[in-house]
């Protein structure tokens, strides 16, 4: 009987879960049947950043962080699966995917298409590439990096999985 490798299984489970979340968040939105487009860089981002009187503290909207955080795993996974591990090629692939997502959202009227989303998504992918590069420098081995990412996926992904399931059932 073949032994099941828990880390390998969790790695693939979390990758599939991430892809499911990505597709759901980007393309399957209820009540988002409108079409708009913004081609002015940083216009939407500046609207989300509020500066309060006197204190000058800044609050960045969830949309800004969400777009960045959503694509950090993409940068990591792309680097794990890229044959030559060229950070520039992976970065360009993430840019291309982000632009494609915005075009698809516009064509099918799934919310606002925004150049700022492309900027933020690509920045998130770039952070993922940077994170992977740091791990690869520290661990010196692709296999060790993959095992670390698998373990980290379990620590972060499993609670996120149960939170997602809970929120789905609470908001039905």
Short mmCIF file of C-alpha atoms in Angstrom, two decimals:
data_model
loop_
_atom_site.label_atom_id
_atom_site.label_comp_id
_atom_site.label_asym_id
_atom_site.label_seq_id
_atom_site.Cartn_x
_atom_site.Cartn_y
_atom_site.Cartn_z
CA UNK A 1 0.00 0.00 0.00
CA UNK A 2 1.36 3.40 -0.98
CA UNK A 3 1.92 5.95 1.78
CA UNK A 4 0.21 9.31 1.30
CA UNK A 5 2.57 12.26 1.64
CA UNK A 6 0.64 14.81 3.74
CA UNK A 7 2.69 17.84 2.65
CA UNK A 8 2.36 16.96 -1.04
CA UNK A 9 -1.36 16.36 -0.67
CA UNK A 10 -1.85 19.64 1.19
CA UNK A 11 0.22 21.50 -1.41
CA UNK A 12 -2.08 20.35 -4.22
CA UNK A 13 -5.23 20.83 -2.13
CA UNK A 14 -4.23 24.42 -1.28
CA UNK A 15 -3.29 25.16 -4.90
CA UNK A 16 -6.70 23.95 -6.08
CA UNK A 17 -8.42 25.88 -3.29
CA UNK A 18 -6.46 29.03 -4.23
CA UNK A 19 -7.46 28.67 -7.89
CA UNK A 20 -11.09 28.17 -6.85
CA UNK A 21 -10.97 31.33 -4.70
CA UNK A 22 -9.25 33.29 -7.44
CA UNK A 23 -11.83 32.35 -10.06
CA UNK A 24 -14.71 32.95 -7.65
CA UNK A 25 -13.47 36.37 -6.54
CA UNK A 26 -12.51 37.55 -10.02
CA UNK A 27 -15.33 36.16 -12.15
CA UNK A 28 -18.27 34.88 -10.10
CA UNK A 29 -19.73 37.84 -8.29
CA UNK A 30 -23.37 38.17 -7.48
CA UNK A 31 -24.89 41.56 -8.11
CA UNK A 32 -21.90 42.83 -10.13
CA UNK A 33 -23.62 43.02 -13.49
CA UNK A 34 -22.31 46.41 -14.52
CA UNK A 35 -19.51 47.59 -16.73
CA UNK A 36 -17.09 50.43 -16.13
CA UNK A 37 -13.51 51.13 -17.02
CA UNK A 38 -10.76 53.29 -15.56
CA UNK A 39 -7.57 53.78 -17.56
CA UNK A 40 -6.06 56.50 -15.35
CA UNK A 41 -3.29 54.99 -13.20
CA UNK A 42 -3.62 55.46 -9.43
CA UNK A 43 -6.99 57.26 -9.69
CA UNK A 44 -8.93 54.56 -7.85
CA UNK A 45 -6.11 53.88 -5.40
CA UNK A 46 -6.01 57.55 -4.39
CA UNK A 47 -9.77 57.47 -3.76
CA UNK A 48 -9.32 54.56 -1.36
CA UNK A 49 -6.62 56.29 0.69
CA UNK A 50 -8.06 58.72 3.23
CA UNK A 51 -5.98 61.32 5.04
CA UNK A 52 -7.56 62.46 8.31
CA UNK A 53 -7.27 66.06 9.55
CA UNK A 54 -4.44 66.88 11.91
CA UNK A 55 -3.16 63.36 12.49
CA UNK A 56 -2.55 62.59 8.79
CA UNK A 57 -2.98 58.87 9.33
CA UNK A 58 -3.77 56.85 6.26
CA UNK A 59 -6.34 54.10 5.91
CA UNK A 60 -6.06 51.90 2.87
CA UNK A 61 -9.26 50.24 1.72
CA UNK A 62 -9.73 46.48 1.73
CA UNK A 63 -9.92 46.58 -2.08
CA UNK A 64 -6.32 47.78 -2.31
CA UNK A 65 -4.94 45.12 0.04
CA UNK A 66 -7.23 42.47 -1.42
CA UNK A 67 -5.89 42.98 -4.93
CA UNK A 68 -2.30 42.77 -3.70
CA UNK A 69 -2.84 39.78 -1.38
CA UNK A 70 -4.87 37.88 -3.97
CA UNK A 71 -1.91 37.63 -6.35
CA UNK A 72 0.96 36.95 -3.91
CA UNK A 73 0.33 33.17 -4.11
CA UNK A 74 0.27 33.45 -7.92
CA UNK A 75 3.84 34.76 -7.90
CA UNK A 76 4.94 31.95 -5.60
CA UNK A 77 3.17 29.17 -7.52
CA UNK A 78 4.36 30.47 -10.89
CA UNK A 79 7.96 30.47 -9.64
CA UNK A 80 7.54 26.94 -8.30
CA UNK A 81 6.27 25.67 -11.65
CA UNK A 82 8.35 27.80 -14.04
CA UNK A 83 10.94 25.73 -15.87
CA UNK A 84 13.74 28.31 -15.93
CA UNK A 85 12.58 30.29 -12.86
CA UNK A 86 13.04 33.60 -14.64
CA UNK A 87 11.51 36.20 -12.34
CA UNK A 88 11.01 38.63 -15.24
CA UNK A 89 9.12 36.07 -17.33
CA UNK A 90 6.92 35.16 -14.37
CA UNK A 91 6.32 38.84 -13.62
CA UNK A 92 5.30 39.42 -17.26
CA UNK A 93 2.99 36.37 -17.12
CA UNK A 94 1.26 37.76 -14.03
CA UNK A 95 0.92 41.16 -15.71
CA UNK A 96 -0.60 39.46 -18.76
CA UNK A 97 -3.02 37.44 -16.63
CA UNK A 98 -4.07 40.54 -14.69
CA UNK A 99 -4.73 42.48 -17.90
CA UNK A 100 -6.66 39.50 -19.28
CA UNK A 101 -8.79 39.33 -16.12
CA UNK A 102 -9.72 43.02 -16.46
CA UNK A 103 -10.59 42.58 -20.15
CA UNK A 104 -12.78 39.54 -19.39
CA UNK A 105 -14.50 41.42 -16.56
CA UNK A 106 -15.25 44.27 -18.97
CA UNK A 107 -16.48 42.04 -21.79
CA UNK A 108 -18.83 40.08 -19.54
CA UNK A 109 -19.87 43.07 -17.39
CA UNK A 110 -18.53 41.62 -14.16
CA UNK A 111 -17.85 44.90 -12.38
CA UNK A 112 -15.27 47.59 -12.92
CA UNK A 113 -12.21 47.15 -15.10
CA UNK A 114 -9.47 49.25 -13.62
CA UNK A 115 -5.82 49.85 -14.47
CA UNK A 116 -5.23 50.16 -10.73
CA UNK A 117 -6.33 46.54 -10.30
CA UNK A 118 -3.69 45.56 -12.85
CA UNK A 119 -1.08 47.57 -10.95
CA UNK A 120 -2.06 46.10 -7.57
CA UNK A 121 -2.40 42.52 -8.84
CA UNK A 122 0.98 42.72 -10.54
CA UNK A 123 2.52 44.22 -7.39
CA UNK A 124 1.11 41.28 -5.41
CA UNK A 125 2.55 38.83 -7.91
CA UNK A 126 5.88 40.65 -7.66
CA UNK A 127 5.81 40.27 -3.88
CA UNK A 128 5.16 36.56 -4.35
CA UNK A 129 8.16 36.33 -6.69
CA UNK A 130 10.28 38.20 -4.15
CA UNK A 131 9.09 35.91 -1.33
CA UNK A 132 9.93 32.84 -3.41
CA UNK A 133 13.35 34.27 -4.32
CA UNK A 134 14.17 34.92 -0.65
CA UNK A 135 13.11 31.38 0.25
CA UNK A 136 15.17 29.93 -2.58
CA UNK A 137 18.20 31.94 -1.42
CA UNK A 138 17.74 30.76 2.17
CA UNK A 139 16.98 27.09 1.46
CA UNK A 140 19.20 26.63 -1.64
CA UNK A 141 16.92 23.84 -2.86
CA UNK A 142 13.72 23.82 -4.88
CA UNK A 143 12.48 20.79 -2.94
CA UNK A 144 12.99 22.52 0.42
CA UNK A 145 11.22 25.64 -0.82
CA UNK A 146 8.29 23.52 -2.01
CA UNK A 147 8.10 21.74 1.35
CA UNK A 148 8.20 25.07 3.19
CA UNK A 149 5.46 26.49 0.93
CA UNK A 150 3.41 23.32 1.55
CA UNK A 151 3.75 23.70 5.31
CA UNK A 152 2.97 27.42 5.11
CA UNK A 153 -0.05 26.62 2.94
CA UNK A 154 -1.34 24.32 5.66
CA UNK A 155 -0.83 26.95 8.36
CA UNK A 156 -2.45 29.78 6.39
CA UNK A 157 -4.68 27.91 3.95
CA UNK A 158 -6.52 25.48 6.18
CA UNK A 159 -7.95 28.19 8.49
CA UNK A 160 -8.76 30.28 5.39
CA UNK A 161 -10.53 27.28 3.88
CA UNK A 162 -12.73 26.82 6.96
CA UNK A 163 -13.35 30.57 7.19
CA UNK A 164 -14.46 30.59 3.55
CA UNK A 165 -16.83 27.66 4.11
CA UNK A 166 -18.23 29.30 7.25
CA UNK A 167 -18.76 32.67 5.53
CA UNK A 168 -20.42 30.94 2.60
CA UNK A 169 -22.97 29.22 4.83
CA UNK A 170 -23.55 32.28 7.03
CA UNK A 171 -24.16 34.56 4.01
CA UNK A 172 -26.41 32.22 2.00
#
